Each structure stands twice: as C-alpha cells, then as structure tokens.
JSON list of C-alpha atoms in Angstrom, two decimals:
[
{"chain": "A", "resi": 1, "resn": "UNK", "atom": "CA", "xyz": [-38.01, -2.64, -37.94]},
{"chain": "A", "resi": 2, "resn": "UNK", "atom": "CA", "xyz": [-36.47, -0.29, -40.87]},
{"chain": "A", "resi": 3, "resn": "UNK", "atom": "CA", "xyz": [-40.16, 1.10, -41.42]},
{"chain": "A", "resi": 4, "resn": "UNK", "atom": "CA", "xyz": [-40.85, 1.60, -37.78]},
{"chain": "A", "resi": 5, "resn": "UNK", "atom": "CA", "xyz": [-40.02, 5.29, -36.01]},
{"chain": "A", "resi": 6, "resn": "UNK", "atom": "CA", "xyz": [-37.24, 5.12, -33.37]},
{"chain": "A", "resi": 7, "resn": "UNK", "atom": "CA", "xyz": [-38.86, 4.81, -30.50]},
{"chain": "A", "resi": 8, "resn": "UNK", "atom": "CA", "xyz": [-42.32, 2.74, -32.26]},
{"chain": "A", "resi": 9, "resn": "UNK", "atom": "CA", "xyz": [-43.72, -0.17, -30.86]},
{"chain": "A", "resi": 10, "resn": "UNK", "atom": "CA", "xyz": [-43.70, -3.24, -32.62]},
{"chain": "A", "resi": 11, "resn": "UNK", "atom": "CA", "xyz": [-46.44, -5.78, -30.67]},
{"chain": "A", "resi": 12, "resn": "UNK", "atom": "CA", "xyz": [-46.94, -9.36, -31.93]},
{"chain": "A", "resi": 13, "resn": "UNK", "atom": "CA", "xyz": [-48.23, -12.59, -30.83]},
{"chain": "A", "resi": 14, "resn": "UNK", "atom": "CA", "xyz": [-45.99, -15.32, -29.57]},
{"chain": "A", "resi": 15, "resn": "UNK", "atom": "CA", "xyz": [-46.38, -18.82, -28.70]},
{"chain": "A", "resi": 16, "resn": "UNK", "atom": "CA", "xyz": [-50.27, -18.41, -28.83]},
{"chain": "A", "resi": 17, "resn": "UNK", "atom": "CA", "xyz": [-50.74, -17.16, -25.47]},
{"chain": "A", "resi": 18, "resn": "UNK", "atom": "CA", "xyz": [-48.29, -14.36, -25.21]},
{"chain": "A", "resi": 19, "resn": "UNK", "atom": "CA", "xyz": [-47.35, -11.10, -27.06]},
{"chain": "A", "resi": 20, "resn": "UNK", "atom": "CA", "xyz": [-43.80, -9.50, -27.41]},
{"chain": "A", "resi": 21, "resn": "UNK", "atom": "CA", "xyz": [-43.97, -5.76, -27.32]},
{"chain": "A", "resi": 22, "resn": "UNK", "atom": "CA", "xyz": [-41.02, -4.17, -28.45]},
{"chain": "A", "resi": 23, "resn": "UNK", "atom": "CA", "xyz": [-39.44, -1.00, -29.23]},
{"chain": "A", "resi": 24, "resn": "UNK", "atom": "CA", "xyz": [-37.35, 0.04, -31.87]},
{"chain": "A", "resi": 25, "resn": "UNK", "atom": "CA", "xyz": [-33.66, 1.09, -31.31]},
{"chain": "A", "resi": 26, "resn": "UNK", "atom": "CA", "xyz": [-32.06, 3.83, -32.90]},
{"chain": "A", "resi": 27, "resn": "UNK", "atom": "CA", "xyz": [-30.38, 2.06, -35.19]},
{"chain": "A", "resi": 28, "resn": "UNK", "atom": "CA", "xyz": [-33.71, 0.56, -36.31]},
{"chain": "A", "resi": 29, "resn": "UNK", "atom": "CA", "xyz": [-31.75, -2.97, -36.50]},
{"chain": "A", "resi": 30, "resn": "UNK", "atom": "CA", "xyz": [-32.92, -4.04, -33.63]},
{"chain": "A", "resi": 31, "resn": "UNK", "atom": "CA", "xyz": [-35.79, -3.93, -30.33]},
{"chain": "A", "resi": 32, "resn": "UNK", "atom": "CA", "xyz": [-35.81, -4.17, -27.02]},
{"chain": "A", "resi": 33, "resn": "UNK", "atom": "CA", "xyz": [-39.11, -5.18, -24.96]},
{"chain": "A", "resi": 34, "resn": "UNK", "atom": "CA", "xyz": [-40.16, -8.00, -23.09]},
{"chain": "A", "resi": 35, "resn": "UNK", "atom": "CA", "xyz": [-43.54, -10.87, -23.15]},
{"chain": "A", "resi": 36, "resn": "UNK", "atom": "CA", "xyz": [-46.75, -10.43, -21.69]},
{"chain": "A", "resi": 37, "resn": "UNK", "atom": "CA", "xyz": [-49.18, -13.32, -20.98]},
{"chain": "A", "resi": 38, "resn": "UNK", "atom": "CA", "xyz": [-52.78, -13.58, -22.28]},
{"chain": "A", "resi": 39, "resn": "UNK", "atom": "CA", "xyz": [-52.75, -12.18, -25.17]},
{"chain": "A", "resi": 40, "resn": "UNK", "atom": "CA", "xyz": [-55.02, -12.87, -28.22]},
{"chain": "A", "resi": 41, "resn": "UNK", "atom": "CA", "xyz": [-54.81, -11.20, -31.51]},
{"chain": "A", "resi": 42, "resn": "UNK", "atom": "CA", "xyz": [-57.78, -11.25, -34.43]},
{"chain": "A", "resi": 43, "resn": "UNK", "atom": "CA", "xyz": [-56.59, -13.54, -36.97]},
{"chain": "A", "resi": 44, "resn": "UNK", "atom": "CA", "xyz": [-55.46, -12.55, -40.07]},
{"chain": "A", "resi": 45, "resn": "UNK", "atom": "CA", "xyz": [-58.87, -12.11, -42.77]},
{"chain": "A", "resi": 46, "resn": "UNK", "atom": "CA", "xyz": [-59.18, -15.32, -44.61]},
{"chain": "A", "resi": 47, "resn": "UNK", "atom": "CA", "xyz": [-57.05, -17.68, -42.21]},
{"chain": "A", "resi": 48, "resn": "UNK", "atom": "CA", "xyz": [-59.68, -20.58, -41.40]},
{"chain": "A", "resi": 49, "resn": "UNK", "atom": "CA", "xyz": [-60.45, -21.16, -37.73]},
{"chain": "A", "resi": 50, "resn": "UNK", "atom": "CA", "xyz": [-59.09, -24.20, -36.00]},
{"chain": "A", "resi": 51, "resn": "UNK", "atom": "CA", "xyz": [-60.98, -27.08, -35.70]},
{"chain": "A", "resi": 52, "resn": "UNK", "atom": "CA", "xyz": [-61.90, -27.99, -31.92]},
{"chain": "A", "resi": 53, "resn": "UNK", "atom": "CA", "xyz": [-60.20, -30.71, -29.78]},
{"chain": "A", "resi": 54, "resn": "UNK", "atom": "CA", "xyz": [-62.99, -33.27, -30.56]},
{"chain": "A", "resi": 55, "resn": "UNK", "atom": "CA", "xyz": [-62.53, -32.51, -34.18]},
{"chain": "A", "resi": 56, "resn": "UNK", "atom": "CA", "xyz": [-59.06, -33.02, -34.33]},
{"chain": "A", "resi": 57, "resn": "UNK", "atom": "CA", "xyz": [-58.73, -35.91, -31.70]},
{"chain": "A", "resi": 58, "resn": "UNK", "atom": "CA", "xyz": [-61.64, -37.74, -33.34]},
{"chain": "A", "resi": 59, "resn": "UNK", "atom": "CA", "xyz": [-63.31, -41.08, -31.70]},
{"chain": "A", "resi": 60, "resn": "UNK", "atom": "CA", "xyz": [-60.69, -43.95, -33.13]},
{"chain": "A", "resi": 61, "resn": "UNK", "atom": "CA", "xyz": [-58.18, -45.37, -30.90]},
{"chain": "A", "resi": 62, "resn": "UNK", "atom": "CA", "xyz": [-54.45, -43.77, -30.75]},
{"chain": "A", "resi": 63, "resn": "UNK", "atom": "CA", "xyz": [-52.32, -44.86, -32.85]},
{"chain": "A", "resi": 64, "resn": "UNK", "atom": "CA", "xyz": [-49.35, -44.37, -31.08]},
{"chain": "A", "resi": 65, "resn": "UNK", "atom": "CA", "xyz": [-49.79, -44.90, -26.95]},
{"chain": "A", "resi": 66, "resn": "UNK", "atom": "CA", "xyz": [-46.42, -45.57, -24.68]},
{"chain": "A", "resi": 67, "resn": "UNK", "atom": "CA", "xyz": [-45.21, -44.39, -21.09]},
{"chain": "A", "resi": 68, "resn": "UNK", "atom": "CA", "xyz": [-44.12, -40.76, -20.74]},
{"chain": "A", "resi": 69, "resn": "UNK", "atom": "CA", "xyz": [-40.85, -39.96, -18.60]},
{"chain": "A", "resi": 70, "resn": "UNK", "atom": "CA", "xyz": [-41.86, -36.46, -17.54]},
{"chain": "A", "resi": 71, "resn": "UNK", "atom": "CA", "xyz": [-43.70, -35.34, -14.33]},
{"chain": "A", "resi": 72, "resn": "UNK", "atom": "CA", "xyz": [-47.14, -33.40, -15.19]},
{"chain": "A", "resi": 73, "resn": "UNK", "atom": "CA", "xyz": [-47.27, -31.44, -12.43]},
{"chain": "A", "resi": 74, "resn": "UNK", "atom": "CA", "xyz": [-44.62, -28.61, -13.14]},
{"chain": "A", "resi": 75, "resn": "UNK", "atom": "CA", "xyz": [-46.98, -28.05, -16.32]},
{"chain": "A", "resi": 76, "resn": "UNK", "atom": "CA", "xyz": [-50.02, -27.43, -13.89]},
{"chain": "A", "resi": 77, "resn": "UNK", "atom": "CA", "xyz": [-48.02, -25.86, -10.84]},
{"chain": "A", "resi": 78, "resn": "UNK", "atom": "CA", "xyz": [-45.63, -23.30, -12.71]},
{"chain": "A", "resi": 79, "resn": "UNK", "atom": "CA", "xyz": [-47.44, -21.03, -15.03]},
{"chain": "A", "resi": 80, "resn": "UNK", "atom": "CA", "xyz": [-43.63, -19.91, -16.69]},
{"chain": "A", "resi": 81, "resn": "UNK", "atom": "CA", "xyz": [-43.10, -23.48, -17.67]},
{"chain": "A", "resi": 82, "resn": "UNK", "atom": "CA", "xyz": [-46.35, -23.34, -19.30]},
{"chain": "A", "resi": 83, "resn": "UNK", "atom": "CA", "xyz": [-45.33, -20.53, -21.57]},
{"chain": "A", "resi": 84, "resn": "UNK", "atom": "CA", "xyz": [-41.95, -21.95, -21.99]},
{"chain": "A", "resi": 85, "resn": "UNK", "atom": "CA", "xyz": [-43.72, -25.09, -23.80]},
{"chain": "A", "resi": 86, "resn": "UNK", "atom": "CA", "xyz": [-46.30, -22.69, -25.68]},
{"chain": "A", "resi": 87, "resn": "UNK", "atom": "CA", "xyz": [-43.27, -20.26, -27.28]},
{"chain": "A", "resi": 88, "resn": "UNK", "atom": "CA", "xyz": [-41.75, -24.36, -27.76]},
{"chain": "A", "resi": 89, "resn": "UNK", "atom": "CA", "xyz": [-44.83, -25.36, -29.54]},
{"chain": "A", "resi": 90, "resn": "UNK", "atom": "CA", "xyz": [-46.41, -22.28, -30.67]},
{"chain": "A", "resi": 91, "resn": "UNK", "atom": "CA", "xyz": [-48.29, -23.93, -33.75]},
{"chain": "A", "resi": 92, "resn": "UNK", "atom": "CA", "xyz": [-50.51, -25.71, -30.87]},
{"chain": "A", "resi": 93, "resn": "UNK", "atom": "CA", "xyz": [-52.61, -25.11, -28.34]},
{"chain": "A", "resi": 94, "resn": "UNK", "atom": "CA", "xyz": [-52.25, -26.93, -25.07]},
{"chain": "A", "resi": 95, "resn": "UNK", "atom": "CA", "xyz": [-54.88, -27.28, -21.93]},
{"chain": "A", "resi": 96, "resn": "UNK", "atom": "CA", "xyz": [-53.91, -28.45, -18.86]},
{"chain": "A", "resi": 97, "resn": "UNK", "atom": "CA", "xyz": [-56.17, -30.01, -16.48]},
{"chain": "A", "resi": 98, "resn": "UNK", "atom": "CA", "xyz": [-56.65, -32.17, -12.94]},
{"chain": "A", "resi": 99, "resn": "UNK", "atom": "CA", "xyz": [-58.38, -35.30, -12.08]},
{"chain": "A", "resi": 100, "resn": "UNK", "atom": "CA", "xyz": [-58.00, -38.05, -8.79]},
{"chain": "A", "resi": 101, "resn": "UNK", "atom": "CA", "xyz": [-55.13, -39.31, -10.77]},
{"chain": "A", "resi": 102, "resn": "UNK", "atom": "CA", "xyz": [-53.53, -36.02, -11.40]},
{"chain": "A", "resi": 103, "resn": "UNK", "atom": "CA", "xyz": [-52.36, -34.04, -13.95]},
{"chain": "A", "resi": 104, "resn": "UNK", "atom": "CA", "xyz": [-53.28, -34.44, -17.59]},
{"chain": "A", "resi": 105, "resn": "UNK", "atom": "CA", "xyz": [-52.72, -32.19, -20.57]},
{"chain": "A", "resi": 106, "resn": "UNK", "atom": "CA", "xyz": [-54.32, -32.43, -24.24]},
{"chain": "A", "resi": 107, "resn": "UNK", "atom": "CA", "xyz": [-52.30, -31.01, -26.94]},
{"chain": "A", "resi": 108, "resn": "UNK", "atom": "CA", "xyz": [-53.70, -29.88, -30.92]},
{"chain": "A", "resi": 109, "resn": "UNK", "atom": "CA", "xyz": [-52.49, -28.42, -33.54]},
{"chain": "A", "resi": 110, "resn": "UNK", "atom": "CA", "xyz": [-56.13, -27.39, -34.53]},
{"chain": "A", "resi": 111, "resn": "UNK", "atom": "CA", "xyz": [-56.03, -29.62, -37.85]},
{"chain": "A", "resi": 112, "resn": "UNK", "atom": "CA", "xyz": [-54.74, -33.23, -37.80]},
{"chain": "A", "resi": 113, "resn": "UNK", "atom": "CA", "xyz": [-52.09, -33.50, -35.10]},
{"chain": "A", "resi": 114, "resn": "UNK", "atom": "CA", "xyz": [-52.96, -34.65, -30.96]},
{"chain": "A", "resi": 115, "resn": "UNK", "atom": "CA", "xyz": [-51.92, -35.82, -27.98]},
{"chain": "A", "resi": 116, "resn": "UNK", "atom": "CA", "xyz": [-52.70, -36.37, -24.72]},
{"chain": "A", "resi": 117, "resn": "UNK", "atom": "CA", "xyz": [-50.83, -36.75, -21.71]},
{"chain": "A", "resi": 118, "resn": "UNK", "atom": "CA", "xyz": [-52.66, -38.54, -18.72]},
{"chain": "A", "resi": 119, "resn": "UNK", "atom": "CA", "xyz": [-51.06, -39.19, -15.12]},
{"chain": "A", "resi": 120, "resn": "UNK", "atom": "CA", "xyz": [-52.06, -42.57, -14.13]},
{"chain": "A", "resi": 121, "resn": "UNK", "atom": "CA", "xyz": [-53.01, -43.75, -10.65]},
{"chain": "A", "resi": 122, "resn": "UNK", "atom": "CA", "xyz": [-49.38, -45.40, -9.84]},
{"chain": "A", "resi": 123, "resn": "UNK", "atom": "CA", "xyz": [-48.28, -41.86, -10.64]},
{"chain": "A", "resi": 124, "resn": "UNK", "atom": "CA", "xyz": [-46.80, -43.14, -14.27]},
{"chain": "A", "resi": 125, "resn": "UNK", "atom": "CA", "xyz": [-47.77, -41.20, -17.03]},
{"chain": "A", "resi": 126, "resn": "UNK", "atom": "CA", "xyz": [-48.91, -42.26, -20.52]},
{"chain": "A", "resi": 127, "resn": "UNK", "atom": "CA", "xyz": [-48.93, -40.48, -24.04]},
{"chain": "A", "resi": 128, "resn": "UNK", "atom": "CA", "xyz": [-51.76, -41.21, -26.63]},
{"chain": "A", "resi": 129, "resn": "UNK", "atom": "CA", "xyz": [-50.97, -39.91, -29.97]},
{"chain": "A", "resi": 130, "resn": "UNK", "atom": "CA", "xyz": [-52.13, -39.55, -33.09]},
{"chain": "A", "resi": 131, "resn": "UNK", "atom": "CA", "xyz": [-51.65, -37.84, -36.42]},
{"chain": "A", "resi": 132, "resn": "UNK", "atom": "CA", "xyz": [-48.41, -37.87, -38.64]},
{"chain": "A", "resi": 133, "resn": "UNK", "atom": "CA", "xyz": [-47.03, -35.26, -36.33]},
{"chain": "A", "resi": 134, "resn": "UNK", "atom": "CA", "xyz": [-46.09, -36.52, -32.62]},
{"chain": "A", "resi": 135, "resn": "UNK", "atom": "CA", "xyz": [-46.69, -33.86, -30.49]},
{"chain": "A", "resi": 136, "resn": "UNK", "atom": "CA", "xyz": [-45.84, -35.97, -27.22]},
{"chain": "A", "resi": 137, "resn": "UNK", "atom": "CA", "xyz": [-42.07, -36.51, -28.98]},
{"chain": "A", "resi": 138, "resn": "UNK", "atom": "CA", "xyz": [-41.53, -32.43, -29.17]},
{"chain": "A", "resi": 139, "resn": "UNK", "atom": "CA", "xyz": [-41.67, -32.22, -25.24]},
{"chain": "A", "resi": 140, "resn": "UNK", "atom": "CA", "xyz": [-37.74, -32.12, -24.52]},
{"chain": "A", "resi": 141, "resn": "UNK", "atom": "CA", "xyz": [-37.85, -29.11, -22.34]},
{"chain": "A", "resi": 142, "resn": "UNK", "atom": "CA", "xyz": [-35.34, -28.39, -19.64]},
{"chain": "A", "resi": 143, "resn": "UNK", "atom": "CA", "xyz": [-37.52, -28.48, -16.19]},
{"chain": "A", "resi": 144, "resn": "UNK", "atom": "CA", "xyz": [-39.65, -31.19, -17.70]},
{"chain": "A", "resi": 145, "resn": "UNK", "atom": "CA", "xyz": [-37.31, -33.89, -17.10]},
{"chain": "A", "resi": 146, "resn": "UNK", "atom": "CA", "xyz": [-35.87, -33.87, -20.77]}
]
C-alpha cells in the first residue's frame, strides 16, 4: 500500500473465484473496498496450469471414505456460502453439482489432493478422499453444520 497513490486501487484475486478491490487510505497503511464474484486473473508467467479433476482424482479407489455430518444443500442453494468455503479453501477449486440423490460437490487442489462429497439416497452423505491432504476434514464452516 506505501507505493500506491492515496486514493489508487489495489485489485487482487481472492479465494479463486472472487477479487478484492480496494482503495488506499490516506495514511497509505491501510484500504477500504469490498469482494466481487467471478473474477479470474491471468496467472502469473511461468506458474504451471493445474492439472484437471480426472488428473488429480485418478481411477484407484479412495483411500479414505467415511460419513459426512454436513447438509449439501446450503453449498448448492446459497451462492455466499459458496464463497465463504472458496476464501476458506482458496488453494482449491470446488464444483458443485445435482443428481436424483442430491447434492454432490468435488473438491481439487489441481495437483495431488481430492475429495468428493456425494448425498446418498437416505439423504446421508459420504466423503471419498484421497491424497496426503484431506480436503473433506477442512470443511468446519459455520452454516455448514460445523
């Protein structure tokens, strides 16, 4: 903030779906701005892209797989939760998604950590993990039932 104007705009992503756009105070300590949604940026030259969901997942069984206590459908039904659990998690990228069963969301870091999180047809819902990282365990978000 010390080399931006009083008054400049500092704009960055957050969370991987959002951006912050602030503006510099006059005592260029500090900003004041607010998110917006959907917002990409072009990554940084030489950063490798992220490997796809099939990629990362790959074909072998989880290694970890156990009930999950949380309800799915606040993930699917309130877009500010959503963004809540992407500024949570921003070093993944989450997809949310519905089938007769109900909700079900798949989770990647882009490299070697996954989840996914599948609402079962008594309404339970399962997590399949895998990866050193579990992604499923970082989910203890107010409004999630954690």
């Amino acid at each position: 903030m010390e080399k931006t104007r009083l008054g400049g705009r500092i704009v960055t992503p957050w969370g991987g779906w959002l951006q912050v756009a602030l503006t510099v105070a006059e005592d260029h300590r500090s900003a004041v701005g607010r998110m917006r949604r959907l917002a990409t940026f072009m990554p940084a030259r030489g950063t490798p892209p992220a490997s796809s969901w099939p990629r990362v997942r790959g074909t072998g069984p989880a290694k970890d797989e156990r009930p999950f206590p949380r309800d799915l459908h606040p993930l699917k039904d309130d877009a500010y939760l959503l963004i809540a659990v992407r500024v949570h998690l921003p070093d993944v990228q989450i997809s949310t998604g519905m089938d007769d069963d109900g909700v079900n969301v798949s989770i990647h870091d882009g490299l070697a950590f996954w989840a996914t999180l599948a609402t079962l047809p008594d309404g339970e819902t399962v997590a399949c993990q895998g990866g050193p990282r579990r992604l499923a365990d970082d989910w203890n978000l107010p409004g999630t039932g954690g």
